[in-house]
Amino acid sequence: MKATSWSVFRLLRDRNAALYLTGVVVSGFGTSALWLVSGVWVKDLTGSDGLAALCTAALWAPTLAGPVLGTLADRVRRRPLLICVNLGLAGLLLSLLTVGSPASVRLLFAVLLVYGAAGVVEDAANSALVVAAVDPALLGDFNGLRMTAREGMKLVAPLTGAALYTAYGGPGVALLDALTFVLAAGVCALLRVREERPGPAAGNWRRQTAEGVRLLWAHPVLRPLVRAGGATMCLASLGSSLNYAVVDAVGHSPAYVGVLYTVQGVGSVAVGLASGPALRRLGERRFAGYGIALTGVAVAVRAVPCDISLLICSLAGGLGLPCVLIAAHTAVQREIPAAALGRASATADTLLFTPNVIGLTAGAALVELVDHRWLLAVLGGGLLATAGSLAQRSASRTAARSPSDANPA
């Protein structure tokens, strides 16, 4: 605990790191509020559950183009790019002030698609710029605190967004989100980072994108981590799609799922605070492996119809699931050359988060066909197998070293 407190304090004393995290909190607050409200807004305007569900799909869909969009972050200086993206999103969101009828819902979907694409570019540029702005020894701590900030916003922003929507409607929430992007642009402008202007592009856009994918997938450390992360997100999202069946089995109303999400969020906030020291002690693979294993146990035990175990499993899942994401992002930042880091980071995000959408879709179909208890047991076993595979690769890598590696002459 003392080591965790010291590393967090040291990170927050770093001017650039503190500014970065402030930007994450500010923009994350607006994004989380709009994420919830957009579906409610479409439902109120059209009465369609299907169109309301498409709002989340519109926000996530650009992730599929991550390798292509991330290349932009390697072709220009990252800080000016971030400022322009934030201000551009603020202006774009103002167009939503005109949405007030079923016919104008098309504009809302178009904005959400651009919003998602800009988010991919912004995440890639942020990941690359952080390496130049923050002490490399603190990257694990930074990524953990960024996770804590984002998850913390998910606990409070939806409630604020819902209250604002009730009082002022969707345009009020859009205006709030636009304001947060203006503030985030201002915070980014205060960063003190020396960036070299990127040299002439080596090849066309397609070749540069392929180079970023190759650097990531050919790397002996990053490939297993990202592959395990994608498998984990798929299996965990399959499990989360069974939440309503799990809650029904213990005799609660569907609204009780909100309690489980809150408990899970608390776990994610906690692991973000401890991730820096844990990464230094365990390394990326072991840290990720332990988190995946904990998630596997949590998913499997949810098959037991008991309130206490369900709450404990939600907390354990919140503690375990972010580990592989934090480990993968930190490893990418440390292992990939700065000139290609935007592409590689965006590619990693595509490989990590696309399986999440696949898992949610497949789970929605499977829950109608198979007893959820059997599914949870199988998914938990799959997660444990993923953790075991990652641990085995780590052990093989360690065993391959000669004694002189540890005791050089």
Short mmCIF file of C-alpha atoms in Angstrom, two decimals:
data_model
loop_
_atom_site.label_atom_id
_atom_site.label_comp_id
_atom_site.label_asym_id
_atom_site.label_seq_id
_atom_site.Cartn_x
_atom_site.Cartn_y
_atom_site.Cartn_z
CA MET A 1 0.00 0.00 0.00
CA LYS A 2 2.86 2.36 0.86
CA ALA A 3 4.55 1.67 -2.51
CA THR A 4 1.27 2.28 -4.30
CA SER A 5 0.67 5.58 -2.51
CA TRP A 6 4.21 6.74 -3.21
CA SER A 7 4.07 5.93 -6.92
CA VAL A 8 0.68 7.65 -7.31
CA PHE A 9 1.96 10.72 -5.44
CA ARG A 10 5.12 10.79 -7.57
CA LEU A 11 3.07 10.55 -10.77
CA LEU A 12 0.67 13.30 -9.76
CA ARG A 13 3.62 15.57 -8.99
CA ASP A 14 4.69 15.22 -12.62
CA ARG A 15 3.16 18.23 -14.39
CA ASN A 16 2.54 16.53 -17.72
CA ALA A 17 1.09 13.40 -16.14
CA ALA A 18 -1.25 15.43 -13.94
CA LEU A 19 -2.43 17.46 -16.94
CA TYR A 20 -2.97 14.32 -18.98
CA LEU A 21 -5.06 12.72 -16.27
CA THR A 22 -7.07 15.93 -15.89
CA GLY A 23 -7.86 15.78 -19.59
CA VAL A 24 -8.90 12.12 -19.27
CA VAL A 25 -11.27 12.97 -16.41
CA VAL A 26 -12.80 15.97 -18.18
CA SER A 27 -13.36 14.39 -21.61
CA GLY A 28 -14.26 11.01 -20.08
CA PHE A 29 -17.02 12.65 -18.06
CA GLY A 30 -18.66 14.09 -21.16
CA THR A 31 -18.21 10.90 -23.19
CA SER A 32 -19.72 8.67 -20.49
CA ALA A 33 -22.72 10.98 -20.14
CA LEU A 34 -23.37 11.04 -23.90
CA TRP A 35 -22.85 7.27 -24.20
CA LEU A 36 -25.83 6.63 -21.93
CA VAL A 37 -28.03 9.47 -23.10
CA SER A 38 -27.70 8.86 -26.85
CA GLY A 39 -29.63 5.57 -26.63
CA VAL A 40 -32.33 7.09 -24.42
CA TRP A 41 -32.56 10.06 -26.77
CA VAL A 42 -33.09 7.85 -29.85
CA LYS A 43 -35.60 5.68 -27.96
CA ASP A 44 -37.64 8.75 -26.97
CA LEU A 45 -37.62 10.15 -30.52
CA THR A 46 -38.35 6.95 -32.43
CA GLY A 47 -39.74 4.45 -29.92
CA SER A 48 -37.37 1.84 -31.38
CA ASP A 49 -35.27 -0.38 -29.10
CA GLY A 50 -33.21 -1.53 -32.09
CA LEU A 51 -32.24 1.99 -33.12
CA ALA A 52 -31.41 2.84 -29.51
CA ALA A 53 -29.06 -0.15 -29.33
CA LEU A 54 -27.37 0.95 -32.56
CA CYS A 55 -26.01 4.04 -30.78
CA THR A 56 -23.45 1.93 -28.95
CA ALA A 57 -22.62 0.10 -32.17
CA ALA A 58 -22.06 3.43 -33.95
CA LEU A 59 -19.60 4.53 -31.28
CA TRP A 60 -17.68 1.23 -31.38
CA ALA A 61 -17.73 0.55 -35.13
CA PRO A 62 -14.75 2.83 -36.01
CA THR A 63 -12.54 0.68 -33.78
CA LEU A 64 -12.50 -1.83 -36.65
CA ALA A 65 -10.57 0.75 -38.69
CA GLY A 66 -8.09 1.34 -35.86
CA PRO A 67 -4.90 0.47 -37.79
CA VAL A 68 -5.84 2.89 -40.59
CA LEU A 69 -7.01 5.72 -38.33
CA GLY A 70 -4.04 5.31 -36.00
CA THR A 71 -1.64 5.96 -38.87
CA LEU A 72 -2.71 9.61 -38.81
CA ALA A 73 -1.17 9.93 -35.33
CA ASP A 74 2.23 8.99 -36.80
CA ARG A 75 2.14 11.38 -39.75
CA VAL A 76 1.76 14.64 -37.81
CA ARG A 77 2.81 16.04 -34.44
CA ARG A 78 0.61 14.53 -31.76
CA ARG A 79 -0.09 17.52 -29.46
CA PRO A 80 -1.46 19.81 -32.21
CA LEU A 81 -3.46 16.84 -33.53
CA LEU A 82 -5.06 16.28 -30.12
CA ILE A 83 -5.95 19.94 -29.77
CA CYS A 84 -7.55 19.99 -33.23
CA VAL A 85 -9.47 16.73 -32.63
CA ASN A 86 -10.87 17.99 -29.32
CA LEU A 87 -11.93 21.34 -30.76
CA GLY A 88 -13.36 19.61 -33.84
CA LEU A 89 -15.47 17.30 -31.68
CA ALA A 90 -16.70 20.27 -29.65
CA GLY A 91 -17.90 21.95 -32.85
CA LEU A 92 -19.39 18.71 -34.18
CA LEU A 93 -21.41 18.14 -31.01
CA LEU A 94 -23.02 21.56 -31.35
CA SER A 95 -24.81 20.26 -34.45
CA LEU A 96 -26.79 17.97 -32.14
CA LEU A 97 -28.61 21.03 -30.78
CA THR A 98 -30.83 20.70 -33.88
CA VAL A 99 -31.86 17.09 -33.18
CA GLY A 100 -35.47 17.07 -32.02
CA SER A 101 -37.49 14.84 -34.34
CA PRO A 102 -37.36 11.26 -35.67
CA ALA A 103 -36.11 12.56 -39.03
CA SER A 104 -33.06 14.19 -37.41
CA VAL A 105 -31.92 10.94 -35.78
CA ARG A 106 -29.79 10.30 -38.87
CA LEU A 107 -27.68 13.32 -37.92
CA LEU A 108 -27.20 11.89 -34.44
CA PHE A 109 -25.94 8.58 -35.85
CA ALA A 110 -23.58 10.38 -38.23
CA VAL A 111 -22.16 12.39 -35.33
CA LEU A 112 -21.72 9.25 -33.24
CA LEU A 113 -19.77 7.55 -36.06
CA VAL A 114 -17.44 10.53 -36.46
CA TYR A 115 -17.19 10.76 -32.68
CA GLY A 116 -16.06 7.13 -32.50
CA ALA A 117 -13.52 7.58 -35.31
CA ALA A 118 -12.09 10.71 -33.69
CA GLY A 119 -11.84 8.77 -30.43
CA VAL A 120 -9.68 6.13 -32.13
CA VAL A 121 -7.33 8.81 -33.49
CA GLU A 122 -7.24 10.57 -30.13
CA ASP A 123 -6.43 7.39 -28.20
CA ALA A 124 -3.62 6.56 -30.64
CA ALA A 125 -2.12 10.04 -30.42
CA ASN A 126 -2.45 10.08 -26.63
CA SER A 127 -0.74 6.73 -26.27
CA ALA A 128 2.15 7.89 -28.43
CA LEU A 129 2.50 11.33 -26.84
CA VAL A 130 2.47 9.93 -23.31
CA VAL A 131 5.79 8.20 -23.97
CA ALA A 132 7.41 11.58 -24.66
CA ALA A 133 5.59 13.44 -21.89
CA VAL A 134 5.79 11.04 -18.92
CA ASP A 135 8.76 9.39 -17.22
CA PRO A 136 9.09 5.90 -18.81
CA ALA A 137 9.41 4.37 -15.34
CA LEU A 138 5.91 5.64 -14.55
CA LEU A 139 4.11 4.36 -17.66
CA GLY A 140 2.49 1.47 -15.76
CA ASP A 141 1.33 3.82 -13.02
CA PHE A 142 0.00 6.27 -15.60
CA ASN A 143 -1.96 3.64 -17.53
CA GLY A 144 -3.40 2.34 -14.27
CA LEU A 145 -4.46 5.81 -13.13
CA ARG A 146 -5.93 6.48 -16.57
CA MET A 147 -8.02 3.33 -16.12
CA THR A 148 -9.03 4.53 -12.64
CA ALA A 149 -10.04 7.93 -14.01
CA ARG A 150 -12.11 6.45 -16.84
CA GLU A 151 -13.85 3.92 -14.63
CA GLY A 152 -14.47 6.56 -11.99
CA MET A 153 -16.19 8.73 -14.56
CA LYS A 154 -18.39 5.79 -15.57
CA LEU A 155 -19.62 5.64 -11.98
CA VAL A 156 -20.75 9.26 -11.78
CA ALA A 157 -21.17 10.66 -15.31
CA PRO A 158 -24.18 8.54 -16.43
CA LEU A 159 -26.20 9.73 -13.44
CA THR A 160 -25.29 13.35 -14.18
CA GLY A 161 -26.12 12.85 -17.85
CA ALA A 162 -29.47 11.29 -17.00
CA ALA A 163 -30.35 14.19 -14.69
CA LEU A 164 -29.31 16.73 -17.32
CA TYR A 165 -31.29 14.89 -19.99
CA THR A 166 -34.39 14.92 -17.79
CA ALA A 167 -34.06 18.67 -17.27
CA TYR A 168 -32.86 19.89 -20.68
CA GLY A 169 -33.09 16.97 -23.09
CA GLY A 170 -30.41 15.57 -25.37
CA PRO A 171 -29.13 18.98 -26.58
CA GLY A 172 -28.21 19.85 -22.98
CA VAL A 173 -26.01 16.76 -22.69
CA ALA A 174 -24.44 17.44 -26.11
CA LEU A 175 -23.60 20.96 -24.98
CA LEU A 176 -21.99 19.61 -21.79
CA ASP A 177 -19.90 17.15 -23.81
CA ALA A 178 -18.83 19.92 -26.21
CA LEU A 179 -17.67 21.99 -23.25
CA THR A 180 -15.60 19.11 -21.87
CA PHE A 181 -13.79 18.79 -25.22
CA VAL A 182 -12.97 22.51 -25.21
CA LEU A 183 -11.53 22.12 -21.71
CA ALA A 184 -9.59 19.00 -22.77
CA ALA A 185 -8.08 20.95 -25.69
CA GLY A 186 -7.00 23.68 -23.26
CA VAL A 187 -5.39 21.14 -20.96
CA CYS A 188 -3.55 19.59 -23.90
CA ALA A 189 -2.25 23.02 -24.94
CA LEU A 190 -0.61 23.36 -21.51
CA LEU A 191 1.51 20.22 -21.93
CA ARG A 192 5.25 20.81 -22.16
CA VAL A 193 6.40 18.32 -24.75
CA ARG A 194 9.14 18.64 -27.34
CA GLU A 195 8.06 16.89 -30.50
CA GLU A 196 10.12 16.49 -33.61
CA ARG A 197 8.21 17.03 -36.82
CA PRO A 198 7.68 13.58 -38.43
CA GLY A 199 9.90 12.95 -41.44
CA PRO A 200 8.58 12.26 -44.93
CA ALA A 201 6.19 9.30 -44.99
CA ALA A 202 7.93 6.07 -45.97
CA GLY A 203 5.44 4.70 -48.47
CA ASN A 204 1.72 5.31 -48.87
CA TRP A 205 -0.93 5.14 -46.16
CA ARG A 206 -1.59 1.45 -46.76
CA ARG A 207 2.09 0.54 -46.43
CA GLN A 208 2.47 2.56 -43.22
CA THR A 209 -0.61 0.90 -41.75
CA ALA A 210 0.72 -2.55 -42.62
CA GLU A 211 4.05 -1.69 -41.00
CA GLY A 212 2.31 -0.83 -37.71
CA VAL A 213 0.42 -4.13 -37.76
CA ARG A 214 3.61 -6.05 -38.56
CA LEU A 215 5.57 -4.42 -35.73
CA LEU A 216 2.89 -5.41 -33.24
CA TRP A 217 2.12 -8.92 -34.45
CA ALA A 218 5.73 -9.96 -35.05
CA HIS A 219 6.86 -8.89 -31.58
CA PRO A 220 7.46 -11.91 -29.28
CA VAL A 221 6.28 -10.04 -26.16
CA LEU A 222 3.34 -8.09 -27.56
CA ARG A 223 1.66 -10.74 -29.72
CA PRO A 224 0.86 -13.15 -26.82
CA LEU A 225 -0.31 -10.29 -24.62
CA VAL A 226 -2.63 -8.77 -27.22
CA ARG A 227 -3.92 -12.19 -28.28
CA ALA A 228 -4.67 -13.12 -24.66
CA GLY A 229 -6.30 -9.72 -24.14
CA GLY A 230 -8.60 -10.20 -27.13
CA ALA A 231 -9.60 -13.68 -25.97
CA THR A 232 -10.23 -12.36 -22.46
CA MET A 233 -12.43 -9.50 -23.67
CA CYS A 234 -14.45 -11.88 -25.85
CA LEU A 235 -15.02 -14.45 -23.09
CA ALA A 236 -15.70 -11.80 -20.43
CA SER A 237 -18.22 -10.01 -22.66
CA LEU A 238 -19.95 -13.33 -23.33
CA GLY A 239 -20.24 -13.65 -19.56
CA SER A 240 -21.56 -10.12 -19.11
CA SER A 241 -24.29 -10.77 -21.69
CA LEU A 242 -25.67 -13.32 -19.20
CA ASN A 243 -26.06 -10.72 -16.44
CA TYR A 244 -29.84 -10.53 -16.64
CA ALA A 245 -30.16 -14.32 -16.46
CA VAL A 246 -27.83 -14.37 -13.43
CA VAL A 247 -29.79 -11.64 -11.66
CA ASP A 248 -33.09 -13.39 -12.42
CA ALA A 249 -31.72 -16.62 -10.89
CA VAL A 250 -31.21 -14.91 -7.51
CA GLY A 251 -34.68 -13.33 -7.60
CA HIS A 252 -33.81 -9.70 -8.36
CA SER A 253 -35.27 -7.32 -10.93
CA PRO A 254 -33.22 -6.41 -14.03
CA ALA A 255 -32.33 -3.08 -12.41
CA TYR A 256 -30.06 -4.98 -10.01
CA VAL A 257 -27.57 -5.31 -12.88
CA GLY A 258 -26.74 -1.64 -12.21
CA VAL A 259 -25.58 -2.57 -8.71
CA LEU A 260 -23.27 -5.24 -10.14
CA TYR A 261 -21.79 -2.77 -12.64
CA THR A 262 -21.14 -0.30 -9.83
CA VAL A 263 -19.34 -2.91 -7.72
CA GLN A 264 -17.32 -3.96 -10.76
CA GLY A 265 -16.39 -0.32 -11.37
CA VAL A 266 -15.11 -0.01 -7.81
CA GLY A 267 -12.81 -2.97 -8.44
CA SER A 268 -11.51 -1.41 -11.67
CA VAL A 269 -10.77 1.86 -9.86
CA ALA A 270 -8.84 -0.03 -7.18
CA VAL A 271 -6.68 -2.10 -9.55
CA GLY A 272 -5.80 1.02 -11.51
CA LEU A 273 -4.26 2.53 -8.38
CA ALA A 274 -2.19 -0.60 -7.67
CA SER A 275 -1.13 -1.46 -11.21
CA GLY A 276 2.14 0.48 -11.33
CA PRO A 277 3.84 -1.31 -8.40
CA ALA A 278 2.29 -4.62 -9.48
CA LEU A 279 3.70 -4.29 -12.99
CA ARG A 280 7.15 -3.48 -11.65
CA ARG A 281 7.04 -6.51 -9.35
CA LEU A 282 5.43 -9.05 -11.69
CA GLY A 283 6.07 -7.84 -15.23
CA GLU A 284 3.40 -7.44 -17.90
CA ARG A 285 2.74 -11.14 -18.62
CA ARG A 286 2.38 -12.33 -15.03
CA PHE A 287 0.29 -9.30 -14.08
CA ALA A 288 -2.00 -9.95 -17.05
CA GLY A 289 -2.10 -13.70 -16.36
CA TYR A 290 -3.12 -13.28 -12.72
CA GLY A 291 -5.83 -10.81 -13.72
CA ILE A 292 -7.23 -13.15 -16.38
CA ALA A 293 -7.24 -16.05 -13.91
CA LEU A 294 -9.10 -13.96 -11.32
CA THR A 295 -11.63 -12.96 -13.97
CA GLY A 296 -12.09 -16.63 -14.93
CA VAL A 297 -12.85 -17.64 -11.35
CA ALA A 298 -15.24 -14.71 -10.98
CA VAL A 299 -17.14 -15.63 -14.17
CA ALA A 300 -17.45 -19.32 -13.25
CA VAL A 301 -18.60 -18.75 -9.65
CA ARG A 302 -21.39 -16.44 -10.85
CA ALA A 303 -23.24 -19.67 -11.70
CA VAL A 304 -23.88 -20.05 -7.94
CA PRO A 305 -27.25 -18.38 -7.16
CA CYS A 306 -26.16 -16.41 -4.09
CA ASP A 307 -26.25 -12.65 -3.50
CA ILE A 308 -22.99 -12.47 -1.55
CA SER A 309 -20.99 -14.53 -4.04
CA LEU A 310 -22.44 -12.50 -6.92
CA LEU A 311 -21.26 -9.24 -5.38
CA ILE A 312 -17.83 -10.72 -4.62
CA CYS A 313 -17.55 -12.00 -8.18
CA SER A 314 -18.45 -8.57 -9.56
CA LEU A 315 -15.71 -7.00 -7.45
CA ALA A 316 -13.22 -9.71 -8.47
CA GLY A 317 -14.10 -9.23 -12.14
CA GLY A 318 -13.53 -5.51 -11.80
CA LEU A 319 -10.13 -6.19 -10.25
CA GLY A 320 -9.07 -8.81 -12.78
CA LEU A 321 -10.33 -7.72 -16.19
CA PRO A 322 -8.40 -4.41 -16.51
CA CYS A 323 -5.06 -6.11 -15.77
CA VAL A 324 -4.51 -7.44 -19.28
CA LEU A 325 -5.53 -4.11 -20.84
CA ILE A 326 -3.15 -2.11 -18.65
CA ALA A 327 -0.35 -4.63 -19.25
CA ALA A 328 -0.85 -4.66 -23.03
CA HIS A 329 -0.97 -0.87 -23.37
CA THR A 330 2.11 -0.43 -21.19
CA ALA A 331 4.06 -3.08 -23.12
CA VAL A 332 3.14 -1.51 -26.48
CA GLN A 333 4.34 1.90 -25.28
CA ARG A 334 7.64 0.43 -24.08
CA GLU A 335 8.40 -1.91 -26.98
CA ILE A 336 7.27 -0.07 -30.14
CA PRO A 337 9.43 2.73 -31.64
CA ALA A 338 7.92 6.18 -31.14
CA ALA A 339 7.58 6.81 -34.89
CA ALA A 340 5.13 3.89 -35.26
CA LEU A 341 3.48 4.00 -31.86
CA GLY A 342 0.22 5.58 -33.01
CA ARG A 343 -0.47 2.84 -35.57
CA ALA A 344 0.59 0.06 -33.25
CA SER A 345 -1.52 1.37 -30.34
CA ALA A 346 -4.61 1.69 -32.52
CA THR A 347 -4.03 -1.81 -33.92
CA ALA A 348 -3.72 -3.19 -30.38
CA ASP A 349 -7.01 -1.49 -29.42
CA THR A 350 -8.73 -3.03 -32.45
CA LEU A 351 -7.49 -6.51 -31.51
CA LEU A 352 -8.41 -6.01 -27.86
CA PHE A 353 -11.87 -4.46 -28.18
CA THR A 354 -13.38 -5.88 -31.37
CA PRO A 355 -13.79 -9.30 -29.65
CA ASN A 356 -15.81 -7.47 -26.99
CA VAL A 357 -18.50 -6.62 -29.55
CA ILE A 358 -18.42 -10.16 -30.94
CA GLY A 359 -18.82 -11.60 -27.45
CA LEU A 360 -21.78 -9.41 -26.58
CA THR A 361 -23.54 -10.35 -29.82
CA ALA A 362 -22.89 -14.08 -29.47
CA GLY A 363 -23.87 -14.08 -25.80
CA ALA A 364 -27.22 -12.48 -26.55
CA ALA A 365 -28.00 -15.44 -28.85
CA LEU A 366 -26.57 -18.20 -26.64
CA VAL A 367 -28.43 -17.19 -23.49
CA GLU A 368 -31.69 -18.15 -25.21
CA LEU A 369 -30.38 -21.58 -26.17
CA VAL A 370 -28.20 -22.84 -23.31
CA ASP A 371 -28.52 -22.84 -19.52
CA HIS A 372 -26.54 -19.80 -18.32
CA ARG A 373 -24.89 -21.83 -15.51
CA TRP A 374 -23.23 -24.18 -17.99
CA LEU A 375 -22.17 -21.26 -20.13
CA LEU A 376 -20.58 -19.48 -17.18
CA ALA A 377 -18.64 -22.60 -16.22
CA VAL A 378 -17.34 -23.03 -19.77
CA LEU A 379 -16.42 -19.34 -20.09
CA GLY A 380 -14.62 -19.40 -16.74
CA GLY A 381 -12.67 -22.46 -17.88
CA GLY A 382 -11.77 -20.70 -21.12
CA LEU A 383 -10.42 -17.71 -19.21
CA LEU A 384 -8.36 -19.94 -16.92
CA ALA A 385 -6.96 -21.71 -19.98
CA THR A 386 -6.04 -18.33 -21.49
CA ALA A 387 -4.24 -17.35 -18.28
CA GLY A 388 -2.44 -20.70 -18.22
CA SER A 389 -1.32 -20.31 -21.82
CA LEU A 390 0.10 -16.86 -21.09
CA ALA A 391 1.88 -18.14 -17.98
CA GLN A 392 3.32 -21.10 -19.92
CA ARG A 393 4.72 -18.79 -22.59
CA SER A 394 6.23 -16.62 -19.88
CA ALA A 395 7.83 -19.66 -18.22
CA SER A 396 9.19 -20.91 -21.56
CA ARG A 397 10.68 -17.51 -22.27
CA THR A 398 12.34 -17.46 -18.85
CA ALA A 399 13.64 -21.01 -19.20
CA ALA A 400 15.19 -20.15 -22.56
CA ARG A 401 17.61 -17.74 -20.89
CA SER A 402 21.05 -19.03 -20.03
CA PRO A 403 22.49 -18.79 -16.47
CA SER A 404 24.89 -16.14 -17.68
CA ASP A 405 21.93 -13.87 -18.45
CA ALA A 406 21.26 -13.63 -14.73
CA ASN A 407 24.92 -13.61 -13.70
CA PRO A 408 26.94 -12.05 -16.51
CA ALA A 409 30.68 -12.45 -16.34
#
